[in-house]
Tab-separated table of N, CA and C in Angstrom:
chain	number	residue	atom	x	y	z
B	190	MET	N	-25.360	-14.896	45.865
B	190	MET	CA	-24.300	-14.010	46.203
B	190	MET	C	-23.608	-13.475	44.946
B	191	ASN	N	-23.408	-14.370	44.001
B	191	ASN	CA	-22.809	-13.973	42.733
B	191	ASN	C	-23.664	-12.934	42.022
B	192	GLN	N	-24.954	-13.122	42.111
B	192	GLN	CA	-25.872	-12.199	41.445
B	192	GLN	C	-25.818	-10.822	42.119
B	193	ASP	N	-25.699	-10.787	43.450
B	193	ASP	CA	-25.586	-9.510	44.165
B	193	ASP	C	-24.294	-8.788	43.775
B	194	LEU	N	-23.227	-9.552	43.697
B	194	LEU	CA	-21.945	-8.974	43.312
B	194	LEU	C	-22.003	-8.432	41.878
B	195	THR	N	-22.633	-9.180	40.984
B	195	THR	CA	-22.777	-8.758	39.592
B	195	THR	C	-23.622	-7.485	39.528
B	196	GLN	N	-24.706	-7.478	40.289
B	196	GLN	CA	-25.574	-6.296	40.302
B	196	GLN	C	-24.831	-5.078	40.847
B	197	GLN	N	-24.021	-5.278	41.859
B	197	GLN	CA	-23.231	-4.211	42.457
B	197	GLN	C	-22.224	-3.644	41.426
B	198	TRP	N	-21.567	-4.551	40.699
B	198	TRP	CA	-20.622	-4.134	39.669
B	198	TRP	C	-21.336	-3.362	38.550
B	199	LEU	N	-22.481	-3.862	38.139
B	199	LEU	CA	-23.233	-3.189	37.071
B	199	LEU	C	-23.672	-1.786	37.509
B	200	THR	N	-24.103	-1.675	38.762
B	200	THR	CA	-24.516	-0.371	39.300
B	200	THR	C	-23.321	0.571	39.330
B	201	GLU	N	-22.190	0.073	39.785
B	201	GLU	CA	-20.980	0.898	39.844
B	201	GLU	C	-20.542	1.323	38.442
B	202	ILE	N	-20.637	0.421	37.490
B	202	ILE	CA	-20.282	0.753	36.098
B	202	ILE	C	-21.222	1.826	35.570
B	203	GLN	N	-22.519	1.700	35.893
B	203	GLN	CA	-23.496	2.699	35.444
B	203	GLN	C	-23.197	4.073	36.050
B	204	VAL	N	-22.835	4.129	37.327
B	204	VAL	CA	-22.501	5.388	37.998
B	204	VAL	C	-21.261	6.005	37.347
B	205	ILE	N	-20.274	5.172	37.072
B	205	ILE	CA	-19.049	5.657	36.430
B	205	ILE	C	-19.354	6.187	35.032
B	206	LYS	N	-20.234	5.521	34.279
B	206	LYS	CA	-20.622	5.983	32.942
B	206	LYS	C	-21.294	7.353	33.031
B	207	GLU	N	-22.153	7.531	34.028
B	207	GLU	CA	-22.840	8.813	34.188
B	207	GLU	C	-21.839	9.912	34.567
B	208	GLN	N	-20.908	9.565	35.445
B	208	GLN	CA	-19.878	10.530	35.807
B	208	GLN	C	-19.043	10.898	34.582
B	209	MET	N	-18.735	9.897	33.800
B	209	MET	CA	-17.939	10.104	32.586
B	209	MET	C	-18.692	11.016	31.612
B	210	ALA	N	-19.995	10.774	31.446
B	210	ALA	CA	-20.795	11.614	30.550
B	210	ALA	C	-20.829	13.051	31.073
B	211	GLY	N	-20.978	13.223	32.376
B	211	GLY	CA	-20.977	14.566	32.969
B	211	GLY	C	-19.647	15.263	32.759
B	212	LEU	N	-18.556	14.537	32.969
B	212	LEU	CA	-17.224	15.110	32.769
B	212	LEU	C	-16.990	15.476	31.296
B	213	GLN	N	-17.474	14.630	30.400
B	213	GLN	CA	-17.321	14.926	28.975
B	213	GLN	C	-18.113	16.188	28.611
B	214	HIS	N	-19.301	16.317	29.199
B	214	HIS	CA	-20.106	17.504	28.947
B	214	HIS	C	-19.384	18.750	29.483
B	215	GLU	N	-18.828	18.665	30.678
B	215	GLU	CA	-18.077	19.784	31.254
B	215	GLU	C	-16.862	20.126	30.403
B	216	ARG	N	-16.169	19.085	29.915
B	216	ARG	CA	-15.007	19.299	29.056
B	216	ARG	C	-15.421	20.019	27.775
B	217	ASP	N	-16.530	19.582	27.162
B	217	ASP	CA	-17.002	20.216	25.926
B	217	ASP	C	-17.392	21.678	26.174
B	218	ALA	N	-18.059	21.922	27.310
B	218	ALA	CA	-18.445	23.300	27.638
B	218	ALA	C	-17.197	24.151	27.862
B	219	ALA	N	-16.205	23.618	28.549
B	219	ALA	CA	-14.964	24.356	28.783
B	219	ALA	C	-14.249	24.630	27.458
B	220	TRP	N	-14.262	23.663	26.569
B	220	TRP	CA	-13.632	23.841	25.261
B	220	TRP	C	-14.331	24.953	24.476
B	221	GLU	N	-15.655	24.943	24.487
B	221	GLU	CA	-16.413	25.982	23.787
B	221	GLU	C	-16.123	27.350	24.393
B	222	SER	N	-16.065	27.412	25.700
B	222	SER	CA	-15.757	28.671	26.380
B	222	SER	C	-14.358	29.149	25.996
B	223	ALA	N	-13.407	28.244	25.976
B	223	ALA	CA	-12.032	28.601	25.606
B	223	ALA	C	-11.995	29.113	24.165
B	224	GLN	N	-12.731	28.469	23.285
B	224	GLN	CA	-12.782	28.896	21.892
B	224	GLN	C	-13.354	30.309	21.782
B	225	LYS	N	-14.418	30.567	22.542
B	225	LYS	CA	-15.037	31.887	22.513
B	225	LYS	C	-14.047	32.945	23.019
B	226	TRP	N	-13.347	32.636	24.115
B	226	TRP	CA	-12.373	33.582	24.656
B	226	TRP	C	-11.215	33.806	23.693
B	227	ARG	N	-10.795	32.732	23.016
B	227	ARG	CA	-9.724	32.874	22.017
B	227	ARG	C	-10.174	33.817	20.900
B	228	GLN	N	-11.423	33.625	20.461
B	228	GLN	CA	-11.952	34.475	19.396
B	228	GLN	C	-12.026	35.935	19.849
B	229	LEU	N	-12.508	36.159	21.074
B	229	LEU	CA	-12.571	37.520	21.606
B	229	LEU	C	-11.166	38.128	21.711
B	230	TYR	N	-10.230	37.335	22.182
B	230	TYR	CA	-8.849	37.805	22.300
B	230	TYR	C	-8.289	38.172	20.930
B	231	ASN	N	-8.509	37.302	19.950
B	231	ASN	CA	-7.997	37.567	18.601
B	231	ASN	C	-8.644	38.813	17.998
B	232	THR	N	-9.942	38.977	18.231
B	232	THR	CA	-10.634	40.159	17.728
B	232	THR	C	-10.062	41.424	18.360
B	233	GLU	N	-9.875	41.378	19.676
B	233	GLU	CA	-9.297	42.543	20.374
B	233	GLU	C	-7.876	42.807	19.893
B	234	ALA	N	-7.099	41.773	19.754
B	234	ALA	CA	-5.706	41.940	19.315
B	234	ALA	C	-5.664	42.561	17.920
B	235	GLU	N	-6.527	42.095	17.040
B	235	GLU	CA	-6.573	42.644	15.684
B	235	GLU	C	-6.978	44.119	15.720
B	236	GLN	N	-7.966	44.439	16.556
B	236	GLN	CA	-8.394	45.829	16.681
B	236	GLN	C	-7.263	46.705	17.214
B	237	ARG	N	-6.557	46.195	18.200
B	237	ARG	CA	-5.431	46.966	18.756
B	237	ARG	C	-4.330	47.143	17.721
B	238	ARG	N	-4.071	46.090	16.939
B	238	ARG	CA	-3.055	46.219	15.888
B	238	ARG	C	-3.477	47.282	14.873
B	239	THR	N	-4.754	47.263	14.500
B	239	THR	CA	-5.262	48.247	13.547
B	239	THR	C	-5.168	49.656	14.126
B	240	ASP	N	-5.608	49.814	15.388
B	240	ASP	CA	-5.526	51.121	16.038
B	240	ASP	C	-4.082	51.594	16.138
B	241	THR	N	-3.197	50.685	16.488
B	241	THR	CA	-1.785	51.032	16.606
B	241	THR	C	-1.233	51.475	15.259
B	242	GLN	N	-1.586	50.730	14.227
B	242	GLN	CA	-1.096	51.072	12.896
B	242	GLN	C	-1.614	52.441	12.465
B	243	LEU	N	-2.912	52.709	12.716
B	243	LEU	CA	-3.471	54.011	12.357
B	243	LEU	C	-2.804	55.126	13.160
B	244	SER	N	-2.569	54.866	14.430
B	244	SER	CA	-1.904	55.863	15.280
B	244	SER	C	-0.486	56.117	14.791
B	245	GLN	N	0.221	55.045	14.457
B	245	GLN	CA	1.591	55.204	13.971
B	245	GLN	C	1.626	55.973	12.657
B	246	GLN	N	0.638	55.717	11.785
B	246	GLN	CA	0.577	56.460	10.527
B	246	GLN	C	0.306	57.943	10.786
B	247	ALA	N	-0.614	58.213	11.721
B	247	ALA	CA	-0.921	59.603	12.048
B	247	ALA	C	0.293	60.288	12.651
B	248	ILE	N	0.978	59.599	13.542
B	248	ILE	CA	2.173	60.170	14.167
B	248	ILE	C	3.259	60.402	13.124
B	249	ALA	N	3.444	59.433	12.240
B	249	ALA	CA	4.458	59.584	11.186
B	249	ALA	C	4.132	60.770	10.284
B	250	SER	N	2.864	60.916	9.958
B	250	SER	CA	2.450	62.038	9.123
B	250	SER	C	2.693	63.364	9.826
B	251	LEU	N	2.333	63.418	11.101
B	251	LEU	CA	2.561	64.645	11.862
B	251	LEU	C	4.055	64.941	12.025
B	252	LYS	N	4.841	63.888	12.253
B	252	LYS	CA	6.290	64.083	12.363
B	252	LYS	C	6.858	64.596	11.044
B	253	ALA	N	6.378	64.031	9.943
B	253	ALA	CA	6.859	64.472	8.633
B	253	ALA	C	6.511	65.943	8.419
B	254	ASP	N	5.280	66.330	8.791
B	254	ASP	CA	4.890	67.732	8.664
B	254	ASP	C	5.756	68.619	9.554
B	255	LEU	N	5.990	68.154	10.766
B	255	LEU	CA	6.810	68.926	11.701
B	255	LEU	C	8.238	69.060	11.177
B	256	HIS	N	8.802	67.958	10.698
B	256	HIS	CA	10.162	68.006	10.147
B	256	HIS	C	10.208	68.910	8.919
B	257	LYS	N	9.132	68.859	8.162
B	257	LYS	CA	9.079	69.714	6.974
B	257	LYS	C	9.115	71.178	7.393
B	258	LEU	N	8.334	71.509	8.429
B	258	LEU	CA	8.330	72.893	8.897
B	258	LEU	C	9.658	73.264	9.549
B	259	GLN	N	10.193	72.348	10.362
B	259	GLN	CA	11.464	72.625	11.021
B	259	GLN	C	12.619	72.628	10.027
B	260	GLY	N	12.539	71.764	9.047
B	260	GLY	CA	13.643	71.598	8.108
B	260	GLY	C	13.595	72.531	6.927
B	261	LEU	N	12.568	73.376	6.873
B	261	LEU	CA	12.439	74.278	5.732
B	261	LEU	C	13.691	75.146	5.577
B	262	GLU	N	14.139	75.714	6.657
B	262	GLU	CA	15.324	76.570	6.596
B	262	GLU	C	16.557	75.746	6.254
B	263	VAL	N	16.690	74.553	6.871
B	263	VAL	CA	17.852	73.700	6.626
B	263	VAL	C	17.884	73.260	5.165
B	264	GLU	N	16.722	72.867	4.628
B	264	GLU	CA	16.681	72.428	3.237
B	264	GLU	C	17.040	73.573	2.302
B	265	THR	N	16.542	74.757	2.622
B	265	THR	CA	16.826	75.903	1.773
B	265	THR	C	18.314	76.210	1.765
B	266	LEU	N	18.942	76.155	2.940
B	266	LEU	CA	20.366	76.450	3.011
B	266	LEU	C	21.226	75.289	2.528
B	267	ALA	N	20.702	74.066	2.607
B	267	ALA	CA	21.488	72.905	2.207
B	267	ALA	C	21.655	72.828	0.683
B	268	ALA	N	20.667	73.285	-0.045
B	268	ALA	CA	20.755	73.228	-1.499
B	268	ALA	C	21.758	74.284	-1.978
B	269	GLY	N	22.478	73.979	-3.040
B	269	GLY	CA	23.501	74.890	-3.545
B	269	GLY	C	22.930	76.168	-4.135
B	270	THR	N	21.862	76.078	-4.864
B	270	THR	CA	21.287	77.236	-5.547
B	270	THR	C	20.769	78.283	-4.567
B	271	PRO	N	20.009	77.914	-3.513
B	271	PRO	CA	19.496	78.956	-2.620
B	271	PRO	C	20.599	79.777	-1.952
B	272	ILE	N	21.738	79.165	-1.632
B	272	ILE	CA	22.822	79.932	-1.010
B	272	ILE	C	23.290	81.023	-1.965
B	273	THR	N	23.428	80.670	-3.227
B	273	THR	CA	23.840	81.684	-4.205
B	273	THR	C	22.757	82.733	-4.356
B	274	ALA	N	21.514	82.313	-4.291
B	274	ALA	CA	20.414	83.268	-4.391
B	274	ALA	C	20.446	84.222	-3.207
B	275	ILE	N	20.750	83.703	-2.035
B	275	ILE	CA	20.846	84.549	-0.842
B	275	ILE	C	22.004	85.535	-0.996
B	276	GLN	N	23.130	85.055	-1.478
B	276	GLN	CA	24.286	85.932	-1.663
B	276	GLN	C	23.974	87.042	-2.677
B	277	GLN	N	23.227	86.666	-3.703
B	277	GLN	CA	22.865	87.672	-4.716
B	277	GLN	C	21.923	88.722	-4.117
B	278	GLU	N	20.992	88.268	-3.279
B	278	GLU	CA	20.084	89.218	-2.639
B	278	GLU	C	20.859	90.171	-1.723
B	279	ILE	N	21.822	89.653	-1.008
B	279	ILE	CA	22.638	90.490	-0.115
B	279	ILE	C	23.414	91.522	-0.932
B	280	GLU	N	23.933	91.102	-2.062
B	280	GLU	CA	24.704	92.022	-2.907
B	280	GLU	C	23.836	93.130	-3.494
B	281	GLN	N	22.537	92.865	-3.640
B	281	GLN	CA	21.635	93.865	-4.219
B	281	GLN	C	21.261	94.956	-3.211
B	282	ILE	N	21.497	94.696	-1.923
B	282	ILE	CA	21.171	95.697	-0.913
B	282	ILE	C	22.204	96.817	-0.982
B	283	LYS	N	21.734	98.017	-1.264
B	283	LYS	CA	22.641	99.146	-1.475
B	283	LYS	C	22.583	100.166	-0.342
B	284	SER	N	21.470	100.149	0.412
B	284	SER	CA	21.354	101.176	1.450
B	284	SER	C	20.833	100.561	2.742
B	285	VAL	N	20.869	101.364	3.779
B	285	VAL	CA	20.366	100.928	5.073
B	285	VAL	C	18.850	100.698	4.980
B	286	GLU	N	18.158	101.535	4.210
B	286	GLU	CA	16.707	101.393	4.051
B	286	GLU	C	16.376	100.047	3.382
B	287	ASP	N	17.143	99.662	2.359
B	287	ASP	CA	16.939	98.366	1.692
B	287	ASP	C	17.147	97.223	2.697
B	288	LEU	N	18.180	97.360	3.514
B	288	LEU	CA	18.476	96.351	4.528
B	288	LEU	C	17.348	96.262	5.549
B	289	GLN	N	16.834	97.417	5.977
B	289	GLN	CA	15.729	97.430	6.932
B	289	GLN	C	14.479	96.781	6.326
B	290	THR	N	14.192	97.086	5.100
B	290	THR	CA	13.030	96.511	4.410
B	290	THR	C	13.166	94.991	4.320
B	291	LYS	N	14.341	94.563	3.938
B	291	LYS	CA	14.596	93.115	3.828
B	291	LYS	C	14.488	92.449	5.194
B	292	LEU	N	15.039	93.081	6.224
B	292	LEU	CA	14.979	92.542	7.581
B	292	LEU	C	13.537	92.435	8.060
B	293	ILE	N	12.728	93.439	7.785
B	293	ILE	CA	11.308	93.398	8.167
B	293	ILE	C	10.608	92.228	7.466
B	294	ALA	N	10.886	92.046	6.195
B	294	ALA	CA	10.272	90.946	5.443
B	294	ALA	C	10.690	89.590	6.019
B	295	VAL	N	11.961	89.469	6.368
B	295	VAL	CA	12.474	88.208	6.936
B	295	VAL	C	11.837	87.943	8.295
B	296	ILE	N	11.718	88.988	9.119
B	296	ILE	CA	11.107	88.806	10.444
B	296	ILE	C	9.634	88.412	10.304
B	297	LYS	N	8.937	89.043	9.367
B	297	LYS	CA	7.529	88.680	9.140
B	297	LYS	C	7.406	87.216	8.704
B	298	GLU	N	8.288	86.793	7.821
B	298	GLU	CA	8.274	85.404	7.350
B	298	GLU	C	8.577	84.453	8.504
B	299	ARG	N	9.568	84.815	9.328
B	299	ARG	CA	9.891	84.000	10.500
B	299	ARG	C	8.687	83.877	11.429
B	300	ASP	N	8.027	84.998	11.692
B	300	ASP	CA	6.842	84.981	12.570
B	300	ASP	C	5.728	84.104	11.984
B	301	ARG	N	5.548	84.203	10.664
B	301	ARG	CA	4.526	83.373	10.017
B	301	ARG	C	4.869	81.889	10.153
B	302	LEU	N	6.134	81.551	9.951
B	302	LEU	CA	6.563	80.157	10.074
B	302	LEU	C	6.459	79.659	11.516
B	303	LEU	N	6.793	80.506	12.476
B	303	LEU	CA	6.645	80.115	13.883
B	303	LEU	C	5.183	79.870	14.220
B	304	GLN	N	4.310	80.726	13.702
B	304	GLN	CA	2.874	80.534	13.943
B	304	GLN	C	2.394	79.236	13.291
B	305	ALA	N	2.860	78.958	12.090
B	305	ALA	CA	2.479	77.710	11.413
B	305	ALA	C	2.977	76.502	12.203
B	306	LEU	N	4.180	76.605	12.738
B	306	LEU	CA	4.730	75.519	13.555
B	306	LEU	C	3.900	75.329	14.821
B	307	LYS	N	3.564	76.419	15.484
B	307	LYS	CA	2.752	76.323	16.707
B	307	LYS	C	1.396	75.697	16.396
B	308	THR	N	0.770	76.112	15.306
B	308	THR	CA	-0.513	75.538	14.902
B	308	THR	C	-0.375	74.038	14.651
B	309	GLU	N	0.693	73.657	13.974
B	309	GLU	CA	0.923	72.237	13.683
B	309	GLU	C	1.150	71.455	14.970
B	310	GLN	N	1.910	72.030	15.916
B	310	GLN	CA	2.141	71.368	17.202
B	310	GLN	C	0.836	71.227	17.982
B	311	ASP	N	-0.001	72.268	17.965
B	311	ASP	CA	-1.301	72.201	18.643
B	311	ASP	C	-2.178	71.124	18.012
B	312	ASN	N	-2.187	71.074	16.686
B	312	ASN	CA	-2.968	70.035	15.992
B	312	ASN	C	-2.450	68.647	16.336
B	313	HIS	N	-1.140	68.514	16.420
B	313	HIS	CA	-0.536	67.229	16.781
B	313	HIS	C	-0.973	66.818	18.186
B	314	ALA	N	-0.910	67.751	19.130
B	314	ALA	CA	-1.311	67.444	20.508
B	314	ALA	C	-2.788	67.073	20.567
B	315	GLN	N	-3.615	67.788	19.823
B	315	GLN	CA	-5.051	67.487	19.811
B	315	GLN	C	-5.300	66.101	19.211
B	316	THR	N	-4.614	65.776	18.137
B	316	THR	CA	-4.766	64.447	17.524
B	316	THR	C	-4.314	63.355	18.477
B	317	ARG	N	-3.183	63.567	19.132
B	317	ARG	CA	-2.683	62.588	20.100
B	317	ARG	C	-3.693	62.386	21.227
B	318	ASN	N	-4.254	63.476	21.738
B	318	ASN	CA	-5.260	63.366	22.798
B	318	ASN	C	-6.507	62.637	22.308
B	319	SER	N	-6.933	62.945	21.090
B	319	SER	CA	-8.116	62.288	20.531
B	319	SER	C	-7.877	60.787	20.373
B	320	LEU	N	-6.688	60.439	19.868
B	320	LEU	CA	-6.377	59.017	19.690
B	320	LEU	C	-6.277	58.306	21.038
B	321	THR	N	-5.700	58.966	22.028
B	321	THR	CA	-5.596	58.378	23.362
B	321	THR	C	-6.983	58.176	23.960
B	322	THR	N	-7.851	59.175	23.815
B	322	THR	CA	-9.222	59.067	24.326
B	322	THR	C	-9.971	57.943	23.615
B	323	ALA	N	-9.819	57.864	22.302
B	323	ALA	CA	-10.504	56.809	21.542
B	323	ALA	C	-10.008	55.431	21.970
B	324	LEU	N	-8.714	55.309	22.181
B	324	LEU	CA	-8.159	54.029	22.629
B	324	LEU	C	-8.690	53.686	24.020
B	325	GLY	N	-8.727	54.662	24.908
B	325	GLY	CA	-9.275	54.435	26.252
B	325	GLY	C	-10.739	54.023	26.201
B	326	ASP	N	-11.530	54.694	25.348
B	326	ASP	CA	-12.941	54.343	25.199
B	326	ASP	C	-13.094	52.919	24.670
B	327	ALA	N	-12.240	52.541	23.721
B	327	ALA	CA	-12.307	51.183	23.164
B	327	ALA	C	-11.986	50.146	24.234
B	328	ILE	N	-10.995	50.430	25.054
B	328	ILE	CA	-10.619	49.501	26.126
B	328	ILE	C	-11.751	49.406	27.151
B	329	ASP	N	-12.336	50.558	27.527
B	329	ASP	CA	-13.471	50.548	28.464
B	329	ASP	C	-14.634	49.753	27.904
B	330	SER	N	-14.929	49.948	26.629
B	330	SER	CA	-16.016	49.226	25.985
B	330	SER	C	-15.748	47.726	25.974
B	331	LEU	N	-14.527	47.349	25.662
B	331	LEU	CA	-14.162	45.935	25.651
B	331	LEU	C	-14.267	45.344	27.055
B	332	THR	N	-13.833	46.108	28.055
B	332	THR	CA	-13.920	45.647	29.443
B	332	THR	C	-15.376	45.415	29.829
B	333	ARG	N	-16.249	46.346	29.438
B	333	ARG	CA	-17.683	46.175	29.733
B	333	ARG	C	-18.240	44.947	29.020
B	334	GLU	N	-17.859	44.765	27.759
B	334	GLU	CA	-18.332	43.599	27.009
B	334	GLU	C	-17.857	42.306	27.660
B	335	ARG	N	-16.619	42.295	28.089
B	335	ARG	CA	-16.088	41.095	28.752
B	335	ARG	C	-16.826	40.843	30.060
B	336	ALA	N	-17.073	41.915	30.810
B	336	ALA	CA	-17.784	41.763	32.088
B	336	ALA	C	-19.180	41.213	31.839
B	337	LEU	N	-19.850	41.709	30.829
B	337	LEU	CA	-21.183	41.194	30.487
B	337	LEU	C	-21.096	39.762	30.002
B	338	GLY	N	-20.071	39.459	29.220
B	338	GLY	CA	-19.889	38.085	28.715
B	338	GLY	C	-19.658	37.105	29.851
B	339	VAL	N	-18.840	37.475	30.837
B	339	VAL	CA	-18.553	36.606	31.970
B	339	VAL	C	-19.827	36.407	32.792
B	340	GLY	N	-20.587	37.491	33.018
B	340	GLY	CA	-21.838	37.389	33.784
B	340	GLY	C	-22.836	36.481	33.097
B	341	ASP	N	-22.931	36.583	31.781
B	341	ASP	CA	-23.861	35.735	31.018
B	341	ASP	C	-23.464	34.282	31.147
B	342	LYS	N	-22.165	33.989	31.092
B	342	LYS	CA	-21.701	32.592	31.181
B	342	LYS	C	-22.031	32.013	32.560
B	343	GLU	N	-21.852	32.833	33.604
B	343	GLU	CA	-22.133	32.338	34.944
B	343	GLU	C	-23.618	32.054	35.098
B	344	THR	N	-24.452	32.904	34.520
B	344	THR	CA	-25.901	32.685	34.591
B	344	THR	C	-26.273	31.418	33.841
B	345	VAL	N	-25.708	31.236	32.648
B	345	VAL	CA	-25.984	30.043	31.847
B	345	VAL	C	-25.494	28.784	32.563
B	346	GLY	N	-24.313	28.867	33.170
B	346	GLY	CA	-23.725	27.709	33.853
B	346	GLY	C	-24.553	27.288	35.049
B	347	LYS	N	-25.184	28.254	35.771
B	347	LYS	CA	-25.963	27.922	36.938
B	347	LYS	C	-27.360	27.441	36.576
B	348	GLY	N	-27.840	27.828	35.408
B	348	GLY	CA	-29.222	27.527	35.019
B	348	GLY	C	-29.340	26.207	34.449
């Protein structure tokens, strides 16, 4: 009877050892999977940070260009010398014809600056759209990669 009880205990210990080995294997596989997902997450996060930084630089550059175009008149009038230069130009106008000529030149310059501003705004919108499309494509690509990665893991886990 003692021998049967001992054999029963040994069998139970062996079953528990096998269960323990299986659980340890599952734990190791889960750990490896978690590590892989962490790495993928970190890679994606780094890519997004890089994309964000590039986008912010592009936006800052475009804003600076836009402010430069918008602020051209303000900067010219804000400086002390240009105001005196403008006053001197006004004093040099002696006739209505001179005034008309000057007005035509100013209107042409205004039209040129408005066209330059519109071109810059169009370029800004196109760049923003391109960056948005590129970001969307990157997210779609990452989603596909993740979907393929998950499918591969399920196939490996079942096999």
